Short mmCIF file of C-alpha atoms in Angstrom, two decimals:
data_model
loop_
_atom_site.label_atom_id
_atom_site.label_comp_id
_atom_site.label_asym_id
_atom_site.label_seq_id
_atom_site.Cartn_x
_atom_site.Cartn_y
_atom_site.Cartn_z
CA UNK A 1 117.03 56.27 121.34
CA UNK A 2 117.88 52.66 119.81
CA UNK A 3 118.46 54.55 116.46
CA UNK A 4 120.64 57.29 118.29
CA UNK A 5 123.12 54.67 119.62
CA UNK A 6 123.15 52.96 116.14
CA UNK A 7 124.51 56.51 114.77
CA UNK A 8 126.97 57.04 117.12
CA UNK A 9 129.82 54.68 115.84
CA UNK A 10 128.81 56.15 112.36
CA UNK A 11 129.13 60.10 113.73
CA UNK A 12 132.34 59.21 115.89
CA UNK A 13 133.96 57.89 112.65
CA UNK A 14 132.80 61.06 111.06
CA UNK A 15 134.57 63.24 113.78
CA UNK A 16 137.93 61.23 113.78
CA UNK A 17 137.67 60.88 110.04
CA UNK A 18 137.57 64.59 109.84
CA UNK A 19 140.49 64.92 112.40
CA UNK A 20 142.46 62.66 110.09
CA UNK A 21 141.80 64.41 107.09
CA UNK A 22 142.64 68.07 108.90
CA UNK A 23 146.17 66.37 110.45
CA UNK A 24 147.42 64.71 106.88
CA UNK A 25 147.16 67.93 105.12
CA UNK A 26 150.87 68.44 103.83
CA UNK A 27 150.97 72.03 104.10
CA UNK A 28 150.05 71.89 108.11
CA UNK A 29 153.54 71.74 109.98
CA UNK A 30 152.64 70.50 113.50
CA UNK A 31 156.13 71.97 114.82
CA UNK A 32 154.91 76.03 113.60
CA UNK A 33 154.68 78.09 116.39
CA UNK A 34 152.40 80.58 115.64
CA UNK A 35 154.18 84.10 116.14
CA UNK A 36 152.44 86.25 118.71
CA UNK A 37 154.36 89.31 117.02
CA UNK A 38 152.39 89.66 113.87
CA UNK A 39 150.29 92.74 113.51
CA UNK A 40 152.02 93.64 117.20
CA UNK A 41 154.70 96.48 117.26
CA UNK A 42 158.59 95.48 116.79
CA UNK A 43 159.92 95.14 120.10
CA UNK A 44 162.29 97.29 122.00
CA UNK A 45 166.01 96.91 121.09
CA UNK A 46 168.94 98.62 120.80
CA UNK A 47 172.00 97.05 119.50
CA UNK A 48 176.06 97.87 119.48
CA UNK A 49 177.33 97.14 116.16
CA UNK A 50 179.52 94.31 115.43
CA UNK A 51 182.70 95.09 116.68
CA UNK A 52 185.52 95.14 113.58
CA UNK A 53 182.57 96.19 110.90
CA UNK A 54 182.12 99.37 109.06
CA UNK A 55 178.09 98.50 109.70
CA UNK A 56 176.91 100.94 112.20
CA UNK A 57 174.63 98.90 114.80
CA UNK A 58 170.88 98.22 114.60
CA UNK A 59 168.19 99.62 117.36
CA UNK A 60 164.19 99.62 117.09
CA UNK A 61 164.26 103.47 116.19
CA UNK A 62 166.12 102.37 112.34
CA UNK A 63 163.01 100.46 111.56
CA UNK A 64 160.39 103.09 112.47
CA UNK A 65 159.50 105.68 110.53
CA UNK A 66 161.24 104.61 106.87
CA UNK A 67 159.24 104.89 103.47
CA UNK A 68 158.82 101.54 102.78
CA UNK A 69 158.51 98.55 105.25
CA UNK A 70 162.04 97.02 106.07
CA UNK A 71 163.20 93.71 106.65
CA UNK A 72 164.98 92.44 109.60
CA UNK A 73 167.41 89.58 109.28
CA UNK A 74 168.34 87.39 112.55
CA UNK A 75 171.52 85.44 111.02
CA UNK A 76 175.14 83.93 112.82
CA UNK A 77 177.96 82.83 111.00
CA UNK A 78 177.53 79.64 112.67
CA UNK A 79 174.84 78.96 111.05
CA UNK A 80 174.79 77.04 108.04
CA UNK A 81 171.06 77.67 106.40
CA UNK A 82 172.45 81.43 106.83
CA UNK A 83 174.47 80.90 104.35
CA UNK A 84 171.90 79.02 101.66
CA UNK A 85 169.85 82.04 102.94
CA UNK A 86 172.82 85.29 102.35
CA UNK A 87 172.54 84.41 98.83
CA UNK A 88 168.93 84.69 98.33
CA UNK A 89 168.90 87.68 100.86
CA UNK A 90 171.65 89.77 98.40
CA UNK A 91 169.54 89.34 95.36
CA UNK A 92 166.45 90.84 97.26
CA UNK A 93 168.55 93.69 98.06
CA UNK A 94 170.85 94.03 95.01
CA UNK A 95 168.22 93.49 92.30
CA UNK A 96 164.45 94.68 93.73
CA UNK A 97 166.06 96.84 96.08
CA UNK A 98 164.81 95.47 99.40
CA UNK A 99 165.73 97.33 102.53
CA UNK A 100 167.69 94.56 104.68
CA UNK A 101 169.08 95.16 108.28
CA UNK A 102 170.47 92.16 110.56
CA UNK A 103 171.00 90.77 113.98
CA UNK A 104 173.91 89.04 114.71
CA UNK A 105 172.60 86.27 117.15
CA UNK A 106 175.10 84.70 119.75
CA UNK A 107 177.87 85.48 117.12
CA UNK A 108 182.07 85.88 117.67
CA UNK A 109 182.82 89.34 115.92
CA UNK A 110 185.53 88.03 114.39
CA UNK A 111 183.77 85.19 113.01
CA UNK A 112 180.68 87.76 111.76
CA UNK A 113 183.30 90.09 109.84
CA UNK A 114 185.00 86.92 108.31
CA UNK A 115 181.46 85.58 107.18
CA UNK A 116 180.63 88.61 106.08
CA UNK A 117 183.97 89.69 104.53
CA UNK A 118 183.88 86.04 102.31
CA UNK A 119 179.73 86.68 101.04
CA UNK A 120 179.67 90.15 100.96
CA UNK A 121 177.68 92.48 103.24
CA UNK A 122 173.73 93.41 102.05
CA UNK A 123 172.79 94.47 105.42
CA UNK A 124 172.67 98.47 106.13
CA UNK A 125 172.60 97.79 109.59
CA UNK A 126 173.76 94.53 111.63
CA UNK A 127 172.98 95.21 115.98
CA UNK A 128 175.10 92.47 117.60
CA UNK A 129 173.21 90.70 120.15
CA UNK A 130 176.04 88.69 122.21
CA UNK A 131 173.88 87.76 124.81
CA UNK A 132 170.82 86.03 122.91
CA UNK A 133 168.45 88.61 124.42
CA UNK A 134 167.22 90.78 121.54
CA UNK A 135 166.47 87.20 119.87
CA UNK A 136 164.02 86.46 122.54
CA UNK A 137 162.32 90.09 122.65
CA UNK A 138 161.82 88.84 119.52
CA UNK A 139 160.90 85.47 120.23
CA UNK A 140 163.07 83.67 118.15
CA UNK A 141 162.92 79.94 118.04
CA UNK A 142 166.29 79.78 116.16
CA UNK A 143 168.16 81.34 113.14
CA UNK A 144 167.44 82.36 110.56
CA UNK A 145 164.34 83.94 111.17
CA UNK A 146 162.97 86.88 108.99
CA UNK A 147 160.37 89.39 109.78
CA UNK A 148 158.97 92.46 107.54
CA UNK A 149 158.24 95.53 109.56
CA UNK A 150 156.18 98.22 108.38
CA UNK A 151 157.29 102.10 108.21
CA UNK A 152 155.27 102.81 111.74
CA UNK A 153 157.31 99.95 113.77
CA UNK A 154 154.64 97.02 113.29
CA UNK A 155 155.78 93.46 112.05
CA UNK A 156 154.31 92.40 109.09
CA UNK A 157 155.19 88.89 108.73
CA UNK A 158 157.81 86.46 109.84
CA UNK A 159 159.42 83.56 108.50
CA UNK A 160 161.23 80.90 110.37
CA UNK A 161 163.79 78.84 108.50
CA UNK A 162 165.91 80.01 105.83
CA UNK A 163 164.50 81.71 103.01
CA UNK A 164 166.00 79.07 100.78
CA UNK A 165 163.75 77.22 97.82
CA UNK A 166 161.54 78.22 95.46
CA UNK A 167 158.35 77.66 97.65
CA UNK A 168 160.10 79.71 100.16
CA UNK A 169 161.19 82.27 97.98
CA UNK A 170 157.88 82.34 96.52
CA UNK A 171 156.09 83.12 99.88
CA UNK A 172 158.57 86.04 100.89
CA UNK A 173 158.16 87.47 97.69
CA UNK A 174 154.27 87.47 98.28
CA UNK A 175 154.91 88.99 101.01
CA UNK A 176 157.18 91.60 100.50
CA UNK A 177 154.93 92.97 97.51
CA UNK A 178 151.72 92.60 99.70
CA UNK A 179 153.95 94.70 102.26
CA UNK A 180 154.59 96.96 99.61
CA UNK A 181 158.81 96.42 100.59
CA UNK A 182 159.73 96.92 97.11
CA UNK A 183 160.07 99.81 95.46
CA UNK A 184 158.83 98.91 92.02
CA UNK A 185 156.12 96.47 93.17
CA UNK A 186 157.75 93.59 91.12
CA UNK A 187 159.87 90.79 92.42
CA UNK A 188 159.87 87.60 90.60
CA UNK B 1 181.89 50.24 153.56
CA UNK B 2 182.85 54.16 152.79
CA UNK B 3 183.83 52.60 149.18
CA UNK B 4 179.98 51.43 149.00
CA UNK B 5 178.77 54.39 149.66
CA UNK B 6 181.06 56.18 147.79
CA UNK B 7 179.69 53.86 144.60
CA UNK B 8 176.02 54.47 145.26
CA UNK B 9 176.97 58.58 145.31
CA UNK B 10 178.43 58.11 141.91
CA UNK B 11 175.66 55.89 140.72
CA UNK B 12 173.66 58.24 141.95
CA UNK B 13 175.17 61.28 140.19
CA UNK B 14 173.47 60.34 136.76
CA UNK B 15 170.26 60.87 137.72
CA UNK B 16 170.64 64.24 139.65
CA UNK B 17 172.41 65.88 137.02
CA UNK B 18 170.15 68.10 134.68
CA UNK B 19 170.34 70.67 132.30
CA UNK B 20 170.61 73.51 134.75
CA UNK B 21 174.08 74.53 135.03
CA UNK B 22 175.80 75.48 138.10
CA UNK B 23 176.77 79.03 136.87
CA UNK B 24 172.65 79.64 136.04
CA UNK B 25 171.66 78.44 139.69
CA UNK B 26 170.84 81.58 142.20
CA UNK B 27 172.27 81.50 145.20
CA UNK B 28 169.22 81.80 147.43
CA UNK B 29 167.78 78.58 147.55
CA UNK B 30 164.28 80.09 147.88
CA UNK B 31 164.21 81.65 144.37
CA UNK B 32 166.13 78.95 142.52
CA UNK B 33 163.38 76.71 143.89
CA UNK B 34 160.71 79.01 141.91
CA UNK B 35 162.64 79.54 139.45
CA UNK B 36 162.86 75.74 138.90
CA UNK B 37 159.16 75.31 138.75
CA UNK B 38 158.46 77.88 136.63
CA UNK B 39 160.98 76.20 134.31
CA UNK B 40 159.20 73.39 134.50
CA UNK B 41 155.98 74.84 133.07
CA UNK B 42 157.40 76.73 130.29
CA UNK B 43 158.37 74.68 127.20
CA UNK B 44 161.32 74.53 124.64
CA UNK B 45 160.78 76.41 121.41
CA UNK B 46 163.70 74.32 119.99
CA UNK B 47 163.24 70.99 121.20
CA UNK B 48 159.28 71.22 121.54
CA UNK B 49 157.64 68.76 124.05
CA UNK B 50 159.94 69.06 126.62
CA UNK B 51 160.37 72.04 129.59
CA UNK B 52 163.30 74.40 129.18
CA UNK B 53 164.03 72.73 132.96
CA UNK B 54 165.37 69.79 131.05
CA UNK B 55 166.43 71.03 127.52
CA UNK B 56 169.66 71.59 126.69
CA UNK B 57 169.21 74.27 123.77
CA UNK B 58 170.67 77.58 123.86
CA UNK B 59 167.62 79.30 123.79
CA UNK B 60 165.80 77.28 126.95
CA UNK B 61 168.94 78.15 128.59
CA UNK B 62 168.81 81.71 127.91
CA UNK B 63 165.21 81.67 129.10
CA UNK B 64 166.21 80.09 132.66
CA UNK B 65 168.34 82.81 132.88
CA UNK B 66 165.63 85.08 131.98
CA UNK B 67 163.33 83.33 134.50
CA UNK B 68 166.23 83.94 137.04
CA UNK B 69 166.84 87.72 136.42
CA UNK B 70 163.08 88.76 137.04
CA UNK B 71 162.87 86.61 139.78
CA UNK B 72 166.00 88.49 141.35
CA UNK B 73 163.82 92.15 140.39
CA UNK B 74 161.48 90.89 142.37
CA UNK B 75 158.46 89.97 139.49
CA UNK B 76 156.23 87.26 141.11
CA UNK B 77 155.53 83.81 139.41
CA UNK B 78 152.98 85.29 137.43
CA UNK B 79 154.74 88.16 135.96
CA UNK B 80 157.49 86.06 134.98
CA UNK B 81 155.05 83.55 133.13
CA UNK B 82 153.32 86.65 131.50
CA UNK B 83 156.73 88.13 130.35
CA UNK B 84 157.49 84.84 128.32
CA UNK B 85 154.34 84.26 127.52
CA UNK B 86 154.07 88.15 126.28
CA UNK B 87 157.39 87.31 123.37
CA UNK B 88 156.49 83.71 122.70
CA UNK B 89 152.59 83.23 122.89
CA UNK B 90 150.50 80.94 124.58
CA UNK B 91 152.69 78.17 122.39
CA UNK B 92 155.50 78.56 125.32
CA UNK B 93 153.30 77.17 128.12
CA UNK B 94 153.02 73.47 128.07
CA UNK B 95 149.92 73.72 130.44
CA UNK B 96 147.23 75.78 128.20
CA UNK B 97 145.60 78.42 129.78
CA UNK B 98 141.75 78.21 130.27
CA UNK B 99 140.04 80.15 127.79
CA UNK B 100 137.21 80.10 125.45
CA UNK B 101 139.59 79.21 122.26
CA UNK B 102 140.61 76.13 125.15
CA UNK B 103 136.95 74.76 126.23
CA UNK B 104 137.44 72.25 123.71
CA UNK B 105 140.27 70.78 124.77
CA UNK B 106 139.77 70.79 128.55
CA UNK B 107 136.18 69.77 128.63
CA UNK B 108 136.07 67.16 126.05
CA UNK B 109 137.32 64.63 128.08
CA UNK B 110 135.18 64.62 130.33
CA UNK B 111 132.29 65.29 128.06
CA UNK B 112 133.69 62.01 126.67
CA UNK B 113 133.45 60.22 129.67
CA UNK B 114 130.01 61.27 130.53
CA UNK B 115 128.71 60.50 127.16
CA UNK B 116 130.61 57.37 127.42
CA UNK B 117 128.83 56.19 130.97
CA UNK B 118 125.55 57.46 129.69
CA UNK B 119 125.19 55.12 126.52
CA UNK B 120 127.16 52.44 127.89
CA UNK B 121 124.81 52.73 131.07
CA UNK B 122 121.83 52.91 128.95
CA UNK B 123 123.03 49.71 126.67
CA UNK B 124 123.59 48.04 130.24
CA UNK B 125 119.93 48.85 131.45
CA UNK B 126 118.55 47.69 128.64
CA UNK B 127 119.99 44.53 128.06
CA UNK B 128 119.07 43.99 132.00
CA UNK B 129 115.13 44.51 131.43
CA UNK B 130 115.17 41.78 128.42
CA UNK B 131 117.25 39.25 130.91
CA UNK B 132 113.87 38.89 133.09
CA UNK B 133 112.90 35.52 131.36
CA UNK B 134 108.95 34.40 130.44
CA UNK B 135 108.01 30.86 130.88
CA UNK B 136 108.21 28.60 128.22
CA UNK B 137 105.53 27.45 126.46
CA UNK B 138 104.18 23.67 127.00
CA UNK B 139 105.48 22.79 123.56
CA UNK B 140 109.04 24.20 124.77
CA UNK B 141 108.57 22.38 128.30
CA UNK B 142 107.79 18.97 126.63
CA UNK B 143 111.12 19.60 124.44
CA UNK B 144 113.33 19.89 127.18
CA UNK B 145 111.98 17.09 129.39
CA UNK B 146 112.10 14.60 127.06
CA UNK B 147 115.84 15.70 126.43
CA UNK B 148 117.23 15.56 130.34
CA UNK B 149 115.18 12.02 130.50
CA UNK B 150 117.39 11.14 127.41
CA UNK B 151 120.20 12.21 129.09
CA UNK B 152 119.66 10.60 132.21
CA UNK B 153 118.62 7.53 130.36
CA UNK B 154 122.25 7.51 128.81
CA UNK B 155 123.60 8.15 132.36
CA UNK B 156 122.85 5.38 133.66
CA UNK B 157 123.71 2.75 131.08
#
């Protein structure tokens, strides 16, 4: 018993130790909210396009049932990441040939065809979700947020934040090729 | 005195303002009242650590107005927790649900405390039975003796 109380200070430091250890691990970001919509199917949408753009609009049927998985883009003008991220986005499309469709989030249609006028336009498809709504079906903490979904309508991975940085580049490229979203199965 | 009270209204006007926004509120009191507290138990996915009651991001206030519209269809409390909860995970509720994954985190505490009042109880007990003193020995007696007749000794003088 005498000996037992002796070890406790010893295994307490042990536990907290350990808690330490687990909490200054760089790669742990205490603000990720783990995304309930991974391995779940794409939820229910169906979005106008933008008004003023040749784009036609974006609903949960265009992401079901293509060859390869697809990527959805949540992105606003207002944004300013968006733009870091439009970059990185076009040479995904232009050069692998990624399949790219968007959501306008809580975006002026004016402001969307400007933005989009001044970058250029990867997107197939852009839906136009005015209200905020589709972005919470789709429970988005904020733009940009990216999500892969496969050919029969599940998502496939998500990433919060723009896709900006080699790190971050890095991991959506893993991704897409473990998704299989490029056609030649390279990306570098 | 209508100027005083006057003052003490508009004193009184910072702390009863909020993030809720007169054009969110429903107009029958009943359901804004839910619709309050369930606002108060579901939290920011912005501005994390506080309820989308209080927060002023876009997206807490969409979900208040999300919270309002099922209300108004007539879901109960529940349902409207389980819809939120069903796009944004366990993550959204700032109370965490009890579950097996959970034990941890609302027993420990009071696994804690037990432990805690068991070994400092048992420390206490302890320390209690070696308190019951023996005699001292005649050598020990002697020792003392001669020491308070010292000090009385050097009373005195």
């Amino acid at each position: 018993m005498k000996r037992l109380i002796a070890g406790l200070p010893f295994i307490a430091a042990v536990i907290f130790g350990g808690f330490f250890l687990w909490g200054l691990n760089p790669d742990r970001d205490p603000n990720e909210i783990p995304s309930v919509l991974i391995s779940q199917p794409a939820p229910a949408f169906d979005l106008d396009p933008v008004p003023g753009l040749e784009t036609p609009g974006l609903a949960r049927s265009d992401l079901v049932g293509n060859e390869r998985p697809v990527v959805v883009n949540v992105f606003a003008s207002w944004c300013v990441p968006c733009r870091a991220e439009h970059a990185v986005l076009t040479r995904f499309v232009e050069r692998d040939g990624m399949r790219l469709f968007g959501i306008n989030y809580k975006d002026k249609p004016e402001d969307a065809v400007k933005w989009l006028n001044d970058l250029g336009n990867p997107y197939e498809r852009i839906g136009s979700d005015l209200s905020g709504r589709t972005g919470i079906e789709w429970g988005l903490s904020g733009v940009p947020e990216t999500f892969i979904v496969d050919g029969d309508g599940t998502v496939l991975f998500r990433y919060v934040g723009p896709v900006v940085g080699p790190d971050a580049v890095e991991r959506f490229t893993t991704a897409l090729t473990q998704a299989g979203a490029l056609p030649n199965g390279a990306g570098s | 005195m209508r100027q005083l009270i006057f003052a003490l209204c508009i004193g009184a006007l910072p702390f009863a303002a909020n993030a809720v926004e007169p054009d969110e509120m429903l107009t029958d009191p009943l359901l804004e009242q839910r619709a309050r507290e369930i606002s108060k138990d579901l939290r920011c996915v912005v501005c994390q650590n506080q309820d989308i009651d209080s927060s002023n991001a876009g997206v807490a206030r969409d979900l208040r107005l999300l919270v309002r519209e099922r209300l108004v269809a007539g879901d109960t409390d529940t349902q409207v927790i389980e819809y939120i909860r069903a796009r944004y995970g366990d993550y959204v509720l700032l109370k965490p649900p009890l579950e097996p994954a959970t034990y941890a985190l609302w027993f420990a505490p009071i696994a804690f405390v037990l432990i805690g009042v068991f070994v400092g109880g048992g420390v206490l007990m302890s320390r209690r039975k070696q308190e019951a003193f023996e005699d001292l020995g005649a050598e020990d007696e002697n020792t003392v003796s001669e020491i308070l007749r010292q000090n009385e000794a050097g009373d005195a003088s």
